């Protein structure tokens, strides 16, 4: 909504998976002159009085019985009578965080020789993402908008089914970032630290002018190991040491070491390098994390560094990606957009295509 547009009286409910996302969006809404708050910070009386144009919430809060009784079912309240829209942000979590995504695996126990394939689902991480269809029940005529930057066919089907969306209007925008170059490096476990040498040199040579870099790890132990290695190599009294906590959009922070949770939703426009110190556990997460790079349109890099033992703990789609014998860009994007082609400039596409660059 632009500031010069007429403001509507309705309230929009936005379901978000992360607090950092809500805080960023509330600040952006305030800059646009839009009143916004979040649950459980906003009290029910203010919500029912229509004090806010946008309410952000975790699904757990939006489906909490106290909120449902006080606001959702309150026929005398503003929220019940003036629901403008329901938005589900990062809606791929309806599949990936609820244990509904099917993962294919090779059965290697007593039937190892047969090479049989099976399928399984994982235990729900945050199961309430799968219960958001309750809002379709309460507000059948209210517009629903589900947003995600990464969804394959399976994910789309789960989203439609779980939200009870019949014949929805789907708007597809390719997830490809033409300004991002892929580099995939398989090394031995002992070489993992050495693969950060180029970054250490970059920091030493450029200091506060070092390009912004995000190092994503799958475990907290890996976060600590990568961070401690950088600090050891840079020296405890380095003028511009890397940061281990969430960065600000501005300031002197150049390098952030974090768990892969930081790979969702953060909007720092000028990240030059996203380094996966260990590939993501599935291809959807891999693209989600890589999309943190180059959001301002400038050239950027996804650098995936992994060792063989890590491959045993990931899904079939990401195994196929890192083991491809062709273009990594195609291997990453085609499951989400079959129209993707290799980059026109080979050395800007991926480290495989770079070999054939003349």
Coordinates of N, CA and C in Angstrom, one line a residue, residues 48-247:
X48 N -9.1 -6.2 18.6 CA -10.5 -6.1 18.4 C -11.0 -4.7 18.2
X49 N -10.2 -3.7 18.6 CA -10.6 -2.3 18.4 C -10.1 -1.8 17.0
X50 N -9.4 -2.6 16.3 CA -9.0 -2.3 14.9 C -7.8 -1.3 15.0
X51 N -7.0 -1.4 16.0 CA -5.8 -0.4 16.1 C -4.8 -0.7 15.1
X52 N -4.7 -1.9 14.6 CA -3.6 -2.3 13.6 C -4.2 -2.7 12.3
X53 N -3.6 -2.3 11.2 CA -4.0 -2.7 9.9 C -3.4 -4.0 9.5
X54 N -2.2 -4.4 10.1 CA -1.6 -5.7 9.9 C -1.2 -6.3 11.2
X55 N -1.6 -7.6 11.4 CA -1.2 -8.4 12.5 C -0.3 -9.5 12.0
X56 N 0.9 -9.5 12.5 CA 1.9 -10.6 12.2 C 1.8 -11.7 13.3
X57 N 2.0 -12.9 13.0 CA 1.9 -14.0 14.0 C 2.5 -15.2 13.6
X58 N 3.1 -16.0 14.6 CA 3.4 -17.4 14.3 C 2.1 -18.2 14.2
X59 N 2.1 -19.3 13.5 CA 0.9 -20.1 13.5 C 0.5 -20.6 14.9
X60 N 1.4 -20.8 15.7 CA 1.1 -21.3 17.1 C 0.3 -20.3 17.8
X61 N 0.6 -19.0 17.7 CA -0.1 -17.9 18.3 C -1.5 -17.7 17.7
X62 N -1.5 -17.7 16.4 CA -2.8 -17.4 15.7 C -3.8 -18.5 15.9
X63 N -3.3 -19.7 16.2 CA -4.2 -20.9 16.5 C -4.4 -21.2 18.0
X64 N -3.8 -20.3 18.8 CA -4.0 -20.5 20.2 C -5.4 -20.2 20.6
X65 N -6.0 -21.0 21.5 CA -7.4 -21.0 21.8 C -7.8 -19.6 22.3
X66 N -7.0 -19.0 23.2 CA -7.4 -17.7 23.7 C -7.6 -16.7 22.6
X67 N -6.7 -16.6 21.6 CA -6.8 -15.7 20.5 C -8.1 -16.0 19.7
X68 N -8.3 -17.3 19.4 CA -9.5 -17.7 18.6 C -10.8 -17.2 19.3
X69 N -10.9 -17.5 20.6 CA -12.1 -17.1 21.4 C -12.2 -15.6 21.5
X70 N -11.1 -14.9 21.8 CA -11.2 -13.4 22.0 C -11.3 -12.6 20.8
X71 N -10.8 -13.1 19.7 CA -10.7 -12.3 18.4 C -11.4 -12.9 17.2
X72 N -10.9 -14.1 17.0 CA -11.4 -14.8 15.8 C -12.9 -15.1 15.8
X73 N -13.4 -15.5 16.9 CA -14.8 -15.9 17.0 C -15.7 -14.8 17.6
X74 N -15.1 -13.7 18.0 CA -15.8 -12.6 18.6 C -16.6 -11.8 17.6
X75 N -17.8 -12.0 17.4 CA -18.7 -11.4 16.4 C -18.9 -9.9 16.6
X76 N -18.5 -9.4 17.8 CA -18.7 -8.0 18.1 C -17.3 -7.3 17.9
X77 N -16.3 -8.0 17.6 CA -15.0 -7.4 17.5 C -14.6 -7.0 16.0
X78 N -13.7 -6.0 15.9 CA -13.3 -5.5 14.6 C -12.6 -6.6 13.8
X79 N -11.8 -7.4 14.5 CA -11.0 -8.4 13.8 C -11.9 -9.4 13.1
X80 N -12.9 -9.9 13.8 CA -13.8 -10.9 13.2 C -14.6 -10.3 12.0
X81 N -15.0 -9.1 12.1 CA -15.9 -8.5 11.1 C -15.1 -7.8 10.0
X82 N -13.9 -7.6 10.1 CA -13.1 -6.8 9.1 C -11.8 -7.4 8.7
X83 N -11.8 -8.8 8.6 CA -10.7 -9.5 8.1 C -10.5 -9.2 6.6
X84 N -9.4 -8.5 6.3 CA -9.2 -8.1 4.9 C -8.5 -9.2 4.1
X85 N -7.6 -9.9 4.7 CA -6.9 -11.0 4.0 C -6.1 -11.8 5.0
X86 N -5.8 -13.0 4.6 CA -4.8 -13.9 5.4 C -3.7 -14.2 4.4
X87 N -2.5 -13.9 4.9 CA -1.3 -14.1 4.1 C -0.4 -15.2 4.9
X88 N 0.1 -16.2 4.2 CA 1.0 -17.2 4.7 C 2.3 -16.9 4.1
X89 N 3.3 -16.4 4.8 CA 4.6 -16.1 4.3 C 5.5 -17.3 4.4
X90 N 6.4 -17.5 3.5 CA 7.3 -18.7 3.5 C 6.5 -19.9 3.6
X91 N 5.5 -20.1 2.8 CA 4.5 -21.1 2.9 C 5.0 -22.5 2.6
X92 N 6.2 -22.6 2.1 CA 6.8 -24.0 1.8 C 7.0 -24.7 3.2
X93 N 7.0 -23.9 4.3 CA 7.1 -24.6 5.6 C 5.9 -25.4 5.9
X94 N 4.8 -25.2 5.3 CA 3.6 -26.0 5.5 C 4.0 -27.5 5.1
X95 N 4.9 -27.7 4.2 CA 5.3 -29.1 3.9 C 6.6 -29.5 4.6
X96 N 7.6 -28.6 4.6 CA 8.9 -29.0 5.1 C 9.0 -29.0 6.6
X97 N 8.1 -28.3 7.3 CA 8.2 -28.2 8.8 C 7.1 -29.0 9.5
X98 N 6.3 -29.7 8.7 CA 5.2 -30.4 9.3 C 5.3 -31.9 9.1
X99 N 6.5 -32.4 8.5 CA 6.7 -33.8 8.3 C 5.9 -34.4 7.2
X100 N 5.4 -33.5 6.3 CA 4.5 -34.0 5.2 C 5.3 -34.2 3.9
X101 N 6.6 -33.7 3.9 CA 7.3 -33.9 2.7 C 7.9 -35.3 2.6
X102 N 7.7 -35.9 1.5 CA 8.2 -37.3 1.3 C 9.6 -37.3 0.8
X103 N 10.5 -38.0 1.5 CA 11.9 -38.1 1.2 C 12.2 -39.5 0.7
X104 N 12.8 -39.6 -0.5 CA 13.2 -40.9 -1.0 C 14.6 -41.3 -0.5
X105 N 14.7 -42.5 -0.2 CA 16.0 -43.0 0.3 C 16.2 -44.4 -0.2
X106 N 17.5 -44.9 -0.1 CA 17.8 -46.2 -0.5 C 17.9 -47.1 0.7
X107 N 17.2 -48.2 0.7 CA 17.2 -49.1 1.8 C 18.5 -49.9 1.8
X108 N 19.3 -49.7 2.9 CA 20.6 -50.3 2.9 C 20.8 -51.2 4.1
X109 N 19.7 -51.7 4.6 CA 19.9 -52.6 5.8 C 20.0 -54.0 5.4
X110 N 19.1 -54.9 5.7 CA 19.3 -56.3 5.3 C 19.0 -56.6 3.9
X111 N 18.4 -55.6 3.2 CA 18.2 -55.8 1.7 C 19.1 -54.9 0.9
X112 N 20.3 -54.7 1.4 CA 21.3 -53.9 0.8 C 21.5 -54.3 -0.7
X113 N 21.7 -55.6 -0.9 CA 22.0 -56.0 -2.3 C 20.9 -55.7 -3.3
X114 N 19.7 -55.6 -2.9 CA 18.6 -55.3 -3.8 C 18.6 -53.9 -4.3
X115 N 19.2 -53.0 -3.5 CA 19.2 -51.6 -3.9 C 17.8 -51.0 -3.9
X116 N 16.9 -51.6 -3.1 CA 15.5 -51.2 -3.1 C 15.4 -49.7 -2.7
X117 N 14.3 -49.1 -3.2 CA 14.1 -47.7 -2.8 C 12.8 -47.6 -2.0
X118 N 12.8 -46.7 -1.1 CA 11.6 -46.5 -0.3 C 11.3 -45.1 -0.1
X119 N 10.3 -44.8 0.7 CA 10.0 -43.4 1.0 C 9.6 -43.2 2.4
X120 N 9.8 -42.0 3.0 CA 9.5 -41.8 4.4 C 9.2 -40.3 4.6
X121 N 8.6 -40.0 5.7 CA 8.4 -38.6 6.1 C 9.2 -38.4 7.4
X122 N 9.4 -37.1 7.7 CA 10.1 -36.8 8.9 C 9.1 -36.3 10.0
X123 N 9.6 -36.4 11.2 CA 8.8 -35.9 12.3 C 8.6 -34.4 12.2
X124 N 7.4 -34.0 12.6 CA 7.1 -32.6 12.4 C 8.0 -31.7 13.3
X125 N 8.5 -30.6 12.7 CA 9.3 -29.7 13.5 C 8.4 -28.6 14.1
X126 N 7.5 -28.1 13.3 CA 6.5 -27.2 13.9 C 5.1 -27.5 13.2
X127 N 4.4 -28.4 13.8 CA 3.3 -29.0 13.2 C 2.1 -28.1 13.0
X128 N 2.1 -27.0 13.7 CA 0.9 -26.1 13.6 C 0.9 -25.4 12.2
X129 N 2.0 -25.4 11.5 CA 1.9 -24.9 10.1 C 1.0 -25.7 9.3
X130 N 0.7 -26.9 9.7 CA -0.2 -27.8 8.9 C -1.7 -27.6 9.3
X131 N -2.0 -26.7 10.2 CA -3.3 -26.5 10.7 C -3.9 -25.2 10.3
X132 N -3.3 -24.5 9.4 CA -3.7 -23.1 9.0 C -5.0 -23.2 8.2
X133 N -5.5 -24.3 7.8 CA -6.7 -24.4 7.1 C -7.9 -24.0 7.9
X134 N -7.7 -24.0 9.3 CA -8.8 -23.5 10.2 C -9.2 -22.1 9.8
X135 N -8.3 -21.3 9.3 CA -8.7 -19.9 8.9 C -9.5 -19.9 7.6
X136 N -9.4 -20.9 6.8 CA -10.3 -21.0 5.6 C -11.7 -21.4 6.1
X137 N -11.7 -22.2 7.2 CA -13.0 -22.5 7.7 C -13.7 -21.3 8.3
X138 N -13.0 -20.5 9.1 CA -13.6 -19.4 9.8 C -13.9 -18.3 8.8
X139 N -13.0 -18.1 7.7 CA -13.2 -17.0 6.8 C -13.2 -17.5 5.4
X140 N -14.2 -18.2 5.0 CA -14.3 -18.8 3.7 C -14.2 -17.9 2.6
X141 N -14.8 -16.7 2.8 CA -14.8 -15.7 1.7 C -13.7 -14.7 1.7
X142 N -12.7 -14.9 2.6 CA -11.6 -13.9 2.7 C -10.5 -14.3 1.8
X143 N -9.9 -13.3 1.1 CA -8.7 -13.6 0.2 C -7.6 -14.3 1.0
X144 N -7.0 -15.3 0.5 CA -5.9 -16.0 1.0 C -4.7 -15.9 0.0
X145 N -3.5 -15.5 0.6 CA -2.3 -15.3 -0.2 C -1.2 -16.2 0.4
X146 N -0.7 -17.1 -0.4 CA 0.4 -17.9 0.1 C 1.7 -17.6 -0.7
X147 N 2.8 -17.2 0.0 CA 4.0 -16.7 -0.7 C 5.2 -17.6 -0.3
X148 N 6.0 -17.9 -1.3 CA 7.2 -18.6 -1.1 C 8.2 -18.3 -2.3
X149 N 9.5 -18.3 -2.0 CA 10.4 -18.1 -3.1 C 10.9 -19.4 -3.6
X150 N 10.6 -20.6 -3.0 CA 11.1 -21.9 -3.4 C 10.0 -22.9 -3.2
X151 N 9.5 -23.5 -4.3 CA 8.5 -24.6 -4.1 C 8.5 -25.4 -5.4
X152 N 8.7 -26.7 -5.2 CA 8.6 -27.6 -6.4 C 7.2 -28.1 -6.5
X153 N 6.9 -29.0 -7.4 CA 5.6 -29.5 -7.6 C 5.0 -30.1 -6.4
X154 N 5.8 -30.9 -5.7 CA 5.3 -31.6 -4.5 C 4.9 -30.5 -3.5
X155 N 5.7 -29.5 -3.3 CA 5.4 -28.5 -2.3 C 4.1 -27.7 -2.6
X156 N 4.0 -27.4 -3.9 CA 2.8 -26.7 -4.3 C 1.5 -27.5 -4.0
X157 N 1.6 -28.8 -4.3 CA 0.4 -29.6 -4.1 C 0.0 -29.7 -2.6
X158 N 1.1 -29.8 -1.7 CA 0.8 -29.8 -0.3 C 0.2 -28.5 0.2
X159 N 0.7 -27.4 -0.3 CA 0.2 -26.1 0.1 C -1.3 -25.9 -0.3
X160 N -1.6 -26.3 -1.5 CA -3.0 -26.2 -2.0 C -3.9 -27.1 -1.1
X161 N -3.4 -28.3 -0.9 CA -4.3 -29.3 -0.2 C -4.5 -28.9 1.3
X162 N -3.4 -28.5 2.0 CA -3.5 -28.1 3.4 C -4.3 -26.9 3.6
X163 N -4.2 -25.9 2.7 CA -4.9 -24.6 2.9 C -6.3 -24.7 2.3
X164 N -6.7 -25.9 1.8 CA -8.0 -26.1 1.2 C -8.3 -25.1 0.0
X165 N -7.2 -24.8 -0.7 CA -7.3 -23.9 -1.8 C -7.8 -24.6 -3.1
X166 N -9.0 -24.3 -3.5 CA -9.6 -25.0 -4.7 C -9.5 -24.0 -5.9
X167 N -8.8 -24.5 -6.9 CA -8.6 -23.7 -8.1 C -8.0 -22.3 -7.8
X168 N -6.9 -22.3 -7.1 CA -6.3 -21.0 -6.8 C -5.7 -20.4 -8.0
X169 N -5.6 -19.1 -8.0 CA -4.8 -18.4 -9.0 C -3.3 -18.4 -8.6
X170 N -2.5 -19.0 -9.5 CA -1.1 -19.2 -9.1 C -0.3 -18.3 -10.0
X171 N 0.6 -17.5 -9.4 CA 1.5 -16.6 -10.0 C 2.9 -17.2 -9.9
X172 N 3.5 -17.5 -11.0 CA 4.9 -18.1 -10.9 C 5.9 -17.2 -11.4
X173 N 6.9 -17.0 -10.6 CA 8.1 -16.2 -10.9 C 9.3 -17.0 -10.7
X174 N 10.1 -17.2 -11.7 CA 11.3 -18.1 -11.6 C 12.2 -17.7 -10.4
X175 N 12.6 -18.7 -9.7 CA 13.5 -18.5 -8.6 C 15.0 -18.3 -9.0
X176 N 15.3 -18.3 -10.3 CA 16.6 -18.2 -10.8 C 17.1 -16.8 -10.5
X177 N 18.4 -16.7 -10.1 CA 19.1 -15.4 -10.0 C 20.2 -15.5 -10.9
X178 N 20.1 -14.8 -12.0 CA 21.1 -14.8 -13.1 C 22.4 -14.2 -12.6
X179 N 22.4 -13.4 -11.6 CA 23.6 -12.7 -11.1 C 24.4 -13.5 -10.2
X180 N 23.9 -14.8 -9.9 CA 24.6 -15.6 -8.9 C 25.4 -16.7 -9.6
X181 N 26.6 -16.9 -9.2 CA 27.5 -18.0 -9.7 C 27.5 -19.1 -8.7
X182 N 27.4 -20.4 -9.2 CA 27.5 -21.5 -8.3 C 28.9 -22.1 -8.3
X183 N 29.4 -22.5 -7.2 CA 30.6 -23.2 -7.1 C 30.4 -24.3 -6.1
X184 N 30.6 -25.6 -6.5 CA 30.4 -26.7 -5.6 C 31.8 -27.5 -5.5
X185 N 32.2 -27.7 -4.3 CA 33.5 -28.3 -4.0 C 33.4 -29.4 -3.1
X186 N 33.7 -30.6 -3.5 CA 33.8 -31.8 -2.6 C 35.2 -32.0 -2.2
X187 N 35.4 -32.0 -0.9 CA 36.8 -32.1 -0.4 C 36.8 -33.2 0.7
X188 N 37.9 -33.6 1.2 CA 38.0 -34.4 2.4 C 37.6 -33.7 3.6
X189 N 37.3 -34.4 4.7 CA 36.9 -33.7 5.9 C 38.1 -32.9 6.5
X190 N 39.3 -33.3 6.3 CA 40.4 -32.6 6.8 C 40.7 -31.3 6.0
X191 N 40.1 -31.2 4.8 CA 40.4 -30.0 4.0 C 39.3 -28.9 4.1
X192 N 38.3 -29.2 5.0 CA 37.2 -28.2 5.1 C 37.7 -26.8 5.6
X193 N 38.6 -26.8 6.5 CA 39.1 -25.5 7.0 C 40.0 -24.8 6.0
X194 N 40.8 -25.6 5.3 CA 41.6 -25.0 4.2 C 40.8 -24.3 3.2
X195 N 39.6 -24.8 2.9 CA 38.7 -24.2 1.9 C 38.3 -22.8 2.2
X196 N 38.5 -22.3 3.5 CA 38.2 -21.0 3.9 C 39.4 -20.0 3.7
X197 N 40.5 -20.5 3.2 CA 41.8 -19.7 3.2 C 41.6 -18.5 2.3
X198 N 40.9 -18.6 1.2 CA 40.7 -17.5 0.3 C 39.9 -16.4 1.0
X199 N 38.9 -16.8 1.8 CA 38.1 -15.8 2.6 C 39.0 -15.1 3.6
X200 N 39.8 -15.8 4.3 CA 40.7 -15.3 5.3 C 41.6 -14.2 4.7
X201 N 42.2 -14.6 3.5 CA 43.0 -13.6 2.8 C 42.2 -12.4 2.4
X202 N 41.0 -12.6 1.9 CA 40.1 -11.5 1.5 C 39.9 -10.5 2.7
X203 N 39.6 -11.1 3.9 CA 39.4 -10.2 5.0 C 40.7 -9.5 5.4
X204 N 41.8 -10.2 5.4 CA 43.1 -9.5 5.8 C 43.4 -8.4 4.8
X205 N 43.2 -8.6 3.5 CA 43.6 -7.7 2.5 C 42.6 -6.5 2.5
X206 N 41.3 -6.7 2.8 CA 40.3 -5.6 2.6 C 39.8 -5.0 3.9
X207 N 39.9 -5.7 5.0 CA 39.4 -5.2 6.3 C 38.0 -4.9 6.2
X208 N 37.6 -3.6 6.6 CA 36.2 -3.2 6.7 C 35.6 -3.1 5.3
X209 N 36.4 -3.1 4.2 CA 35.9 -3.1 2.8 C 35.7 -4.5 2.3
X210 N 35.9 -5.5 3.1 CA 35.7 -6.9 2.6 C 34.3 -7.1 2.2
X211 N 34.0 -7.7 1.1 CA 32.6 -8.0 0.7 C 31.8 -8.7 1.7
X212 N 30.6 -8.4 1.9 CA 29.8 -9.1 2.9 C 29.6 -10.6 2.6
X213 N 29.8 -11.4 3.6 CA 29.8 -12.8 3.4 C 29.0 -13.5 4.5
X214 N 28.2 -14.5 4.1 CA 27.4 -15.2 5.0 C 27.8 -16.7 5.0
X215 N 28.3 -17.2 6.1 CA 28.7 -18.6 6.2 C 27.6 -19.4 6.9
X216 N 27.0 -20.4 6.2 CA 25.9 -21.1 6.8 C 26.3 -22.5 7.1
X217 N 26.0 -23.0 8.3 CA 26.4 -24.3 8.8 C 25.1 -25.1 9.2
X218 N 25.2 -26.4 9.1 CA 24.1 -27.2 9.5 C 23.9 -27.5 10.9
X219 N 25.0 -27.4 11.7 CA 25.0 -27.7 13.1 C 25.7 -26.6 13.9
X220 N 25.3 -26.5 15.2 CA 26.0 -25.5 16.0 C 27.4 -25.8 16.2
X221 N 27.8 -27.1 16.2 CA 29.2 -27.5 16.3 C 30.0 -27.0 15.1
X222 N 29.4 -27.0 13.9 CA 30.0 -26.5 12.7 C 30.2 -25.0 12.8
X223 N 29.1 -24.3 13.3 CA 29.2 -22.9 13.5 C 30.4 -22.5 14.4
X224 N 30.5 -23.2 15.5 CA 31.6 -22.9 16.4 C 33.0 -23.2 15.8
X225 N 33.0 -24.3 15.1 CA 34.3 -24.7 14.5 C 34.7 -23.7 13.4
X226 N 33.8 -23.3 12.5 CA 34.2 -22.3 11.5 C 34.5 -21.0 12.1
X227 N 33.8 -20.5 13.0 CA 34.0 -19.2 13.7 C 35.4 -19.2 14.4
X228 N 35.6 -20.3 15.1 CA 36.9 -20.3 15.9 C 38.1 -20.4 14.9
X229 N 37.9 -21.1 13.8 CA 39.0 -21.2 12.8 C 39.3 -19.8 12.2
X230 N 38.2 -19.1 11.9 CA 38.5 -17.7 11.3 C 39.1 -16.8 12.3
X231 N 38.7 -16.9 13.6 CA 39.3 -16.0 14.6 C 40.7 -16.4 14.9
X232 N 41.0 -17.7 14.8 CA 42.4 -18.1 15.1 C 43.3 -17.6 13.9
X233 N 42.8 -17.7 12.7 CA 43.7 -17.3 11.6 C 43.8 -15.8 11.5
X234 N 42.7 -15.1 11.9 CA 42.8 -13.6 11.8 C 43.5 -13.0 13.0
X235 N 43.5 -13.7 14.1 CA 44.1 -13.2 15.3 C 43.0 -12.6 16.2
X236 N 43.1 -12.8 17.5 CA 42.1 -12.3 18.4 C 42.0 -10.8 18.4
X237 N 43.0 -10.1 18.0 CA 43.0 -8.6 18.0 C 42.8 -8.1 16.6
X238 N 42.2 -8.9 15.7 CA 41.9 -8.4 14.3 C 41.0 -7.1 14.4
X239 N 41.3 -6.2 13.6 CA 40.5 -4.9 13.6 C 39.1 -5.1 13.2
X240 N 38.8 -6.1 12.3 CA 37.5 -6.3 11.8 C 37.2 -7.8 11.9
X241 N 37.0 -8.4 13.1 CA 36.7 -9.8 13.2 C 35.4 -10.1 12.7
X242 N 35.2 -11.4 12.3 CA 33.8 -11.8 11.8 C 32.8 -11.8 12.9
X243 N 31.6 -11.7 12.6 CA 30.5 -11.7 13.6 C 29.8 -13.1 13.7
X244 N 29.5 -13.5 14.9 CA 28.9 -14.8 15.0 C 27.4 -14.7 15.3
X245 N 26.9 -13.5 15.4 CA 25.5 -13.3 15.7 C 24.9 -12.6 14.5
X246 N 23.5 -12.5 14.5 CA 22.8 -11.9 13.4 C 23.3 -10.5 13.0
X247 N 23.5 -10.3 11.8 CA 24.1 -9.0 11.4 C 23.0 -7.9 11.3

